[in-house]
Amino acid sequence: GENVEQHPSTLSVQEGDSAVIKCTYSDSASNYFPWYKQELGKRPQLIIDIRSNVGEKKDQRIAVTLNKTAKHFSLHITETQPEDSAVYFCAARTNNNDMRFGAGTRLTVKP
Amino acid sequence: KAGVTQTPRYLIKTRGQQVTLSCSPISGHRSVSWYQQTPGQGLQFLFEYFSETQRNKGNFPGRFSGRQFSNSRSEMNVSTLELGDSALYLCASSLSGGMRELFFGEGSRLTVL
């Protein structure tokens, strides 16, 4: 099955700075890469996703890039705000609908 | 419309017991996935059901099982509980799986003593 590795496990930035979280996947057949945000005590929620036929996708302050050759994808958050503090999970889904998540990154944005 | 509902929200069991958790997906969603969440381990995939059939299974022992009913509601069962089974169990529903957003429930927090 798919194996997803995520780095770093914790990330602390100053408000207004950028944050970057990176993930690698093992199955070259993976074709869908979502990112979920989980605030403390709440359920994970989708914040952005990208399909394998796209190299980059942007939504306001967040963007995701995908490098299929290297089998890695990244989440970029610009102009971070305290409300961005949460655990972020990357995931990869293969053709047989096997969705696997990374171990998560705890992002802290200091005011 | 109503979100994903999981019951019970909290439960305490002792080693050797078994537990059944329930998940009611969003109306119209036919795919239900189950995940185990523990600190530092992220979301570990247990299994996915679609139209009453298990479509995928993660790397968990046979003590973990599940099923899906004709109304798409799903249950998971853990038998012969071990201390390491203490975790938050999340279920997620989607229209059909694939490149579709997963909608998570609030989870069932299981503590094994």
mmCIF file of C-alpha atoms in Angstrom:
data_model
loop_
_atom_site.group_PDB
_atom_site.id
_atom_site.type_symbol
_atom_site.label_atom_id
_atom_site.label_comp_id
_atom_site.label_asym_id
_atom_site.label_seq_id
_atom_site.Cartn_x
_atom_site.Cartn_y
_atom_site.Cartn_z
ATOM 1 C CA GLY A 1 0.000 0.000 0.000
ATOM 2 C CA GLU A 2 0.847 3.665 -0.145
ATOM 3 C CA ASN A 3 3.286 5.100 2.422
ATOM 4 C CA VAL A 4 3.272 8.836 3.134
ATOM 5 C CA GLU A 5 6.003 10.596 5.086
ATOM 6 C CA GLN A 6 5.541 14.132 6.392
ATOM 7 C CA HIS A 7 8.054 16.676 7.685
ATOM 8 C CA PRO A 8 8.531 18.462 9.960
ATOM 9 C CA SER A 9 6.500 17.008 12.810
ATOM 10 C CA THR A 10 6.411 20.412 14.533
ATOM 11 C CA LEU A 11 6.828 23.890 13.100
ATOM 12 C CA SER A 12 6.836 27.207 14.897
ATOM 13 C CA VAL A 13 6.725 30.501 12.986
ATOM 14 C CA GLN A 14 6.191 34.139 13.765
ATOM 15 C CA GLU A 15 2.925 35.712 12.667
ATOM 16 C CA GLY A 16 3.293 37.018 9.124
ATOM 17 C CA ASP A 17 6.015 34.557 8.174
ATOM 18 C CA SER A 18 5.554 31.689 5.725
ATOM 19 C CA ALA A 19 5.257 28.019 6.637
ATOM 20 C CA VAL A 20 6.140 25.053 4.445
ATOM 21 C CA ILE A 21 5.237 21.420 5.113
ATOM 22 C CA LYS A 22 6.591 18.648 2.920
ATOM 23 C CA CYS A 23 5.373 15.139 2.147
ATOM 24 C CA THR A 24 6.691 12.241 0.108
ATOM 25 C CA TYR A 25 4.761 9.249 -1.146
ATOM 26 C CA SER A 26 5.817 5.824 -2.318
ATOM 27 C CA ASP A 27 3.224 4.677 -4.850
ATOM 28 C CA SER A 28 3.715 6.229 -8.277
ATOM 29 C CA ALA A 29 0.064 5.356 -9.062
ATOM 30 C CA SER A 30 -1.158 7.867 -6.471
ATOM 31 C CA ASN A 31 -3.211 10.515 -8.229
ATOM 32 C CA TYR A 32 -4.868 12.681 -5.600
ATOM 33 C CA PHE A 33 -3.198 14.643 -2.793
ATOM 34 C CA PRO A 34 -5.379 16.446 -0.245
ATOM 35 C CA TRP A 35 -4.353 18.440 2.819
ATOM 36 C CA TYR A 36 -6.429 18.444 6.001
ATOM 37 C CA LYS A 37 -6.316 20.842 8.929
ATOM 38 C CA GLN A 38 -7.248 19.697 12.412
ATOM 39 C CA GLU A 39 -7.703 22.340 15.069
ATOM 40 C CA LEU A 40 -7.411 21.331 18.694
ATOM 41 C CA GLY A 41 -10.302 19.110 19.717
ATOM 42 C CA LYS A 42 -11.954 19.291 16.317
ATOM 43 C CA ARG A 43 -12.307 17.027 13.322
ATOM 44 C CA PRO A 44 -9.947 17.193 10.324
ATOM 45 C CA GLN A 45 -11.213 19.356 7.483
ATOM 46 C CA LEU A 46 -10.044 19.615 3.893
ATOM 47 C CA ILE A 47 -8.250 22.865 3.115
ATOM 48 C CA ILE A 48 -6.836 22.228 -0.356
ATOM 49 C CA ASP A 49 -6.191 19.346 -2.727
ATOM 50 C CA ILE A 50 -4.331 18.708 -5.955
ATOM 51 C CA ARG A 51 -4.605 16.067 -8.657
ATOM 52 C CA SER A 52 -1.692 14.394 -10.340
ATOM 53 C CA ASN A 53 -2.209 16.225 -13.640
ATOM 54 C CA VAL A 54 -1.605 19.609 -11.976
ATOM 55 C CA GLY A 55 1.706 20.968 -10.681
ATOM 56 C CA GLU A 56 0.466 23.756 -8.445
ATOM 57 C CA LYS A 57 -2.770 25.022 -6.969
ATOM 58 C CA LYS A 58 -3.407 28.165 -4.980
ATOM 59 C CA ASP A 59 -6.239 29.357 -2.765
ATOM 60 C CA GLN A 60 -5.671 32.744 -1.164
ATOM 61 C CA ARG A 61 -2.854 32.314 1.373
ATOM 62 C CA ILE A 62 -2.381 28.588 0.860
ATOM 63 C CA ALA A 63 -0.814 26.756 -2.054
ATOM 64 C CA VAL A 64 0.175 23.202 -2.815
ATOM 65 C CA THR A 65 2.882 22.075 -5.224
ATOM 66 C CA LEU A 66 3.358 18.574 -6.624
ATOM 67 C CA ASN A 67 6.479 17.015 -8.110
ATOM 68 C CA LYS A 68 5.407 13.667 -9.588
ATOM 69 C CA THR A 69 8.900 12.704 -10.674
ATOM 70 C CA ALA A 70 10.290 13.076 -7.171
ATOM 71 C CA LYS A 71 7.025 11.872 -5.591
ATOM 72 C CA HIS A 72 6.725 14.755 -3.204
ATOM 73 C CA PHE A 73 4.250 17.531 -2.560
ATOM 74 C CA SER A 74 4.263 20.551 -0.276
ATOM 75 C CA LEU A 75 1.875 22.899 1.473
ATOM 76 C CA HIS A 76 2.778 26.572 1.587
ATOM 77 C CA ILE A 77 1.037 29.044 3.893
ATOM 78 C CA THR A 78 1.942 32.697 3.463
ATOM 79 C CA GLU A 79 1.317 35.584 5.858
ATOM 80 C CA THR A 80 0.550 33.177 8.685
ATOM 81 C CA GLN A 81 -1.970 34.156 11.330
ATOM 82 C CA PRO A 82 -2.567 32.756 14.843
ATOM 83 C CA GLU A 83 -5.715 31.005 13.578
ATOM 84 C CA ASP A 84 -3.511 28.945 11.246
ATOM 85 C CA SER A 85 -2.209 27.137 14.348
ATOM 86 C CA ALA A 86 -3.341 23.518 14.014
ATOM 87 C CA VAL A 87 -2.171 20.069 12.975
ATOM 88 C CA TYR A 88 -1.893 19.650 9.219
ATOM 89 C CA PHE A 89 -2.093 16.266 7.506
ATOM 90 C CA CYS A 90 -1.095 15.437 3.974
ATOM 91 C CA ALA A 91 -2.567 12.402 2.240
ATOM 92 C CA ALA A 92 -2.266 10.428 -0.969
ATOM 93 C CA ARG A 93 -4.856 8.292 -2.722
ATOM 94 C CA THR A 94 -4.054 5.577 -5.239
ATOM 95 C CA ASN A 95 -6.186 4.334 -8.100
ATOM 96 C CA ASN A 96 -7.735 1.664 -5.891
ATOM 97 C CA ASN A 97 -9.078 4.304 -3.510
ATOM 98 C CA ASP A 98 -6.503 3.611 -0.813
ATOM 99 C CA MET A 99 -6.173 6.936 1.077
ATOM 100 C CA ARG A 100 -3.156 7.171 3.373
ATOM 101 C CA PHE A 101 -2.236 10.053 5.638
ATOM 102 C CA GLY A 102 1.073 11.409 6.867
ATOM 103 C CA ALA A 103 1.821 11.597 10.593
ATOM 104 C CA GLY A 104 0.904 15.270 10.786
ATOM 105 C CA THR A 105 2.657 18.586 11.412
ATOM 106 C CA ARG A 106 1.810 20.689 14.433
ATOM 107 C CA LEU A 107 2.034 24.313 13.304
ATOM 108 C CA THR A 108 2.235 27.058 15.915
ATOM 109 C CA VAL A 109 1.974 30.670 14.813
ATOM 110 C CA LYS A 110 3.284 33.027 17.472
ATOM 111 C CA PRO A 111 1.681 36.473 17.617
ATOM 112 C CA LYS B 1 -27.571 18.615 5.971
ATOM 113 C CA ALA B 2 -26.419 16.642 8.986
ATOM 114 C CA GLY B 3 -22.726 15.834 9.260
ATOM 115 C CA VAL B 4 -21.053 12.530 10.025
ATOM 116 C CA THR B 5 -22.219 11.185 13.365
ATOM 117 C CA GLN B 6 -20.209 8.809 15.505
ATOM 118 C CA THR B 7 -21.353 7.027 18.618
ATOM 119 C CA PRO B 8 -20.398 6.659 21.351
ATOM 120 C CA ARG B 9 -18.178 9.703 21.739
ATOM 121 C CA TYR B 10 -16.300 8.360 24.732
ATOM 122 C CA LEU B 11 -15.937 4.923 26.182
ATOM 123 C CA ILE B 12 -13.761 3.090 28.670
ATOM 124 C CA LYS B 13 -13.088 -0.626 28.416
ATOM 125 C CA THR B 14 -10.754 -3.092 30.053
ATOM 126 C CA ARG B 15 -8.229 -5.372 28.408
ATOM 127 C CA GLY B 16 -9.769 -8.413 26.774
ATOM 128 C CA GLN B 17 -13.168 -6.835 26.213
ATOM 129 C CA GLN B 18 -14.573 -5.967 22.837
ATOM 130 C CA VAL B 19 -16.063 -2.751 21.529
ATOM 131 C CA THR B 20 -18.344 -1.713 18.675
ATOM 132 C CA LEU B 21 -18.291 1.811 17.264
ATOM 133 C CA SER B 22 -20.912 3.260 14.962
ATOM 134 C CA CYS B 23 -20.739 5.793 12.145
ATOM 135 C CA SER B 24 -23.622 7.395 10.280
ATOM 136 C CA PRO B 25 -22.393 9.101 7.103
ATOM 137 C CA ILE B 26 -23.739 12.205 5.440
ATOM 138 C CA SER B 27 -26.934 11.419 3.558
ATOM 139 C CA GLY B 28 -26.110 10.234 0.049
ATOM 140 C CA HIS B 29 -22.526 9.291 0.860
ATOM 141 C CA ARG B 30 -21.772 5.674 0.071
ATOM 142 C CA SER B 31 -18.133 5.462 1.095
ATOM 143 C CA VAL B 32 -17.129 5.194 4.752
ATOM 144 C CA SER B 33 -13.521 4.982 5.929
ATOM 145 C CA TRP B 34 -12.202 4.379 9.420
ATOM 146 C CA TYR B 35 -8.990 5.775 10.896
ATOM 147 C CA GLN B 36 -7.168 5.364 14.186
ATOM 148 C CA GLN B 37 -5.605 8.561 15.526
ATOM 149 C CA THR B 38 -2.899 8.477 18.177
ATOM 150 C CA PRO B 39 -0.400 11.195 19.148
ATOM 151 C CA GLY B 40 2.595 11.080 16.844
ATOM 152 C CA GLN B 41 1.120 8.434 14.552
ATOM 153 C CA GLY B 42 -1.272 10.599 12.625
ATOM 154 C CA LEU B 43 -4.265 9.015 10.964
ATOM 155 C CA GLN B 44 -3.767 5.297 10.475
ATOM 156 C CA PHE B 45 -6.052 3.800 7.864
ATOM 157 C CA LEU B 46 -8.162 0.885 9.085
ATOM 158 C CA PHE B 47 -10.565 0.098 6.246
ATOM 159 C CA GLU B 48 -12.951 1.559 3.716
ATOM 160 C CA TYR B 49 -16.423 0.391 2.807
ATOM 161 C CA PHE B 50 -18.448 1.180 -0.270
ATOM 162 C CA SER B 51 -21.911 -0.187 -0.951
ATOM 163 C CA GLU B 52 -21.609 -2.733 1.875
ATOM 164 C CA THR B 53 -18.288 -4.098 0.546
ATOM 165 C CA GLN B 54 -14.894 -3.661 2.114
ATOM 166 C CA ARG B 55 -12.865 -2.019 -0.606
ATOM 167 C CA ASN B 56 -9.558 -1.538 1.189
ATOM 168 C CA LYS B 57 -7.918 -2.598 4.399
ATOM 169 C CA GLY B 58 -4.972 -1.165 6.298
ATOM 170 C CA ASN B 59 -2.275 -2.951 8.249
ATOM 171 C CA PHE B 60 -4.184 -3.771 11.403
ATOM 172 C CA PRO B 61 -4.586 -7.208 12.993
ATOM 173 C CA GLY B 62 -7.698 -9.292 12.465
ATOM 174 C CA ARG B 63 -9.061 -8.111 15.829
ATOM 175 C CA PHE B 64 -10.193 -5.018 13.954
ATOM 176 C CA SER B 65 -13.181 -5.598 11.729
ATOM 177 C CA GLY B 66 -16.000 -3.622 10.245
ATOM 178 C CA ARG B 67 -19.103 -3.729 8.164
ATOM 179 C CA GLN B 68 -21.435 -1.454 6.293
ATOM 180 C CA PHE B 69 -25.187 -1.693 6.100
ATOM 181 C CA SER B 70 -27.512 -1.044 3.191
ATOM 182 C CA ASN B 71 -28.218 2.484 4.489
ATOM 183 C CA SER B 72 -24.425 3.170 4.383
ATOM 184 C CA ARG B 73 -24.123 3.270 8.165
ATOM 185 C CA SER B 74 -20.975 1.515 9.273
ATOM 186 C CA GLU B 75 -19.717 -0.188 12.388
ATOM 187 C CA MET B 76 -16.273 -1.210 13.438
ATOM 188 C CA ASN B 77 -15.490 -3.792 16.058
ATOM 189 C CA VAL B 78 -12.335 -4.405 18.046
ATOM 190 C CA SER B 79 -12.118 -7.685 19.910
ATOM 191 C CA THR B 80 -9.765 -8.719 22.697
ATOM 192 C CA LEU B 81 -8.834 -5.136 23.489
ATOM 193 C CA GLU B 82 -5.238 -4.252 24.296
ATOM 194 C CA LEU B 83 -3.866 -1.172 26.063
ATOM 195 C CA GLY B 84 -2.399 0.006 22.743
ATOM 196 C CA ASP B 85 -5.859 0.209 21.217
ATOM 197 C CA SER B 86 -6.525 3.363 23.222
ATOM 198 C CA ALA B 87 -7.025 6.041 20.584
ATOM 199 C CA LEU B 88 -9.462 8.329 18.852
ATOM 200 C CA TYR B 89 -11.305 6.417 16.129
ATOM 201 C CA LEU B 90 -12.467 8.628 13.299
ATOM 202 C CA CYS B 91 -14.774 7.731 10.520
ATOM 203 C CA ALA B 92 -15.075 9.721 7.315
ATOM 204 C CA SER B 93 -17.645 9.611 4.574
ATOM 205 C CA SER B 94 -17.517 10.697 0.962
ATOM 206 C CA LEU B 95 -19.754 10.444 -2.049
ATOM 207 C CA SER B 96 -17.812 7.665 -3.685
ATOM 208 C CA GLY B 97 -14.251 7.705 -2.424
ATOM 209 C CA GLY B 98 -11.754 8.504 -5.151
ATOM 210 C CA MET B 99 -10.839 12.155 -5.594
ATOM 211 C CA ARG B 100 -13.545 13.256 -3.244
ATOM 212 C CA GLU B 101 -13.389 15.219 -0.024
ATOM 213 C CA LEU B 102 -13.562 13.176 3.149
ATOM 214 C CA PHE B 103 -15.964 14.475 5.777
ATOM 215 C CA PHE B 104 -14.914 13.381 9.228
ATOM 216 C CA GLY B 105 -16.971 12.694 12.294
ATOM 217 C CA GLU B 106 -15.914 13.960 15.723
ATOM 218 C CA GLY B 107 -14.584 10.547 16.617
ATOM 219 C CA SER B 108 -15.015 7.960 19.328
ATOM 220 C CA ARG B 109 -12.383 8.175 22.032
ATOM 221 C CA LEU B 110 -11.594 4.728 23.373
ATOM 222 C CA THR B 111 -9.637 4.231 26.558
ATOM 223 C CA VAL B 112 -8.510 0.706 27.426
ATOM 224 C CA LEU B 113 -7.531 0.119 31.054
#
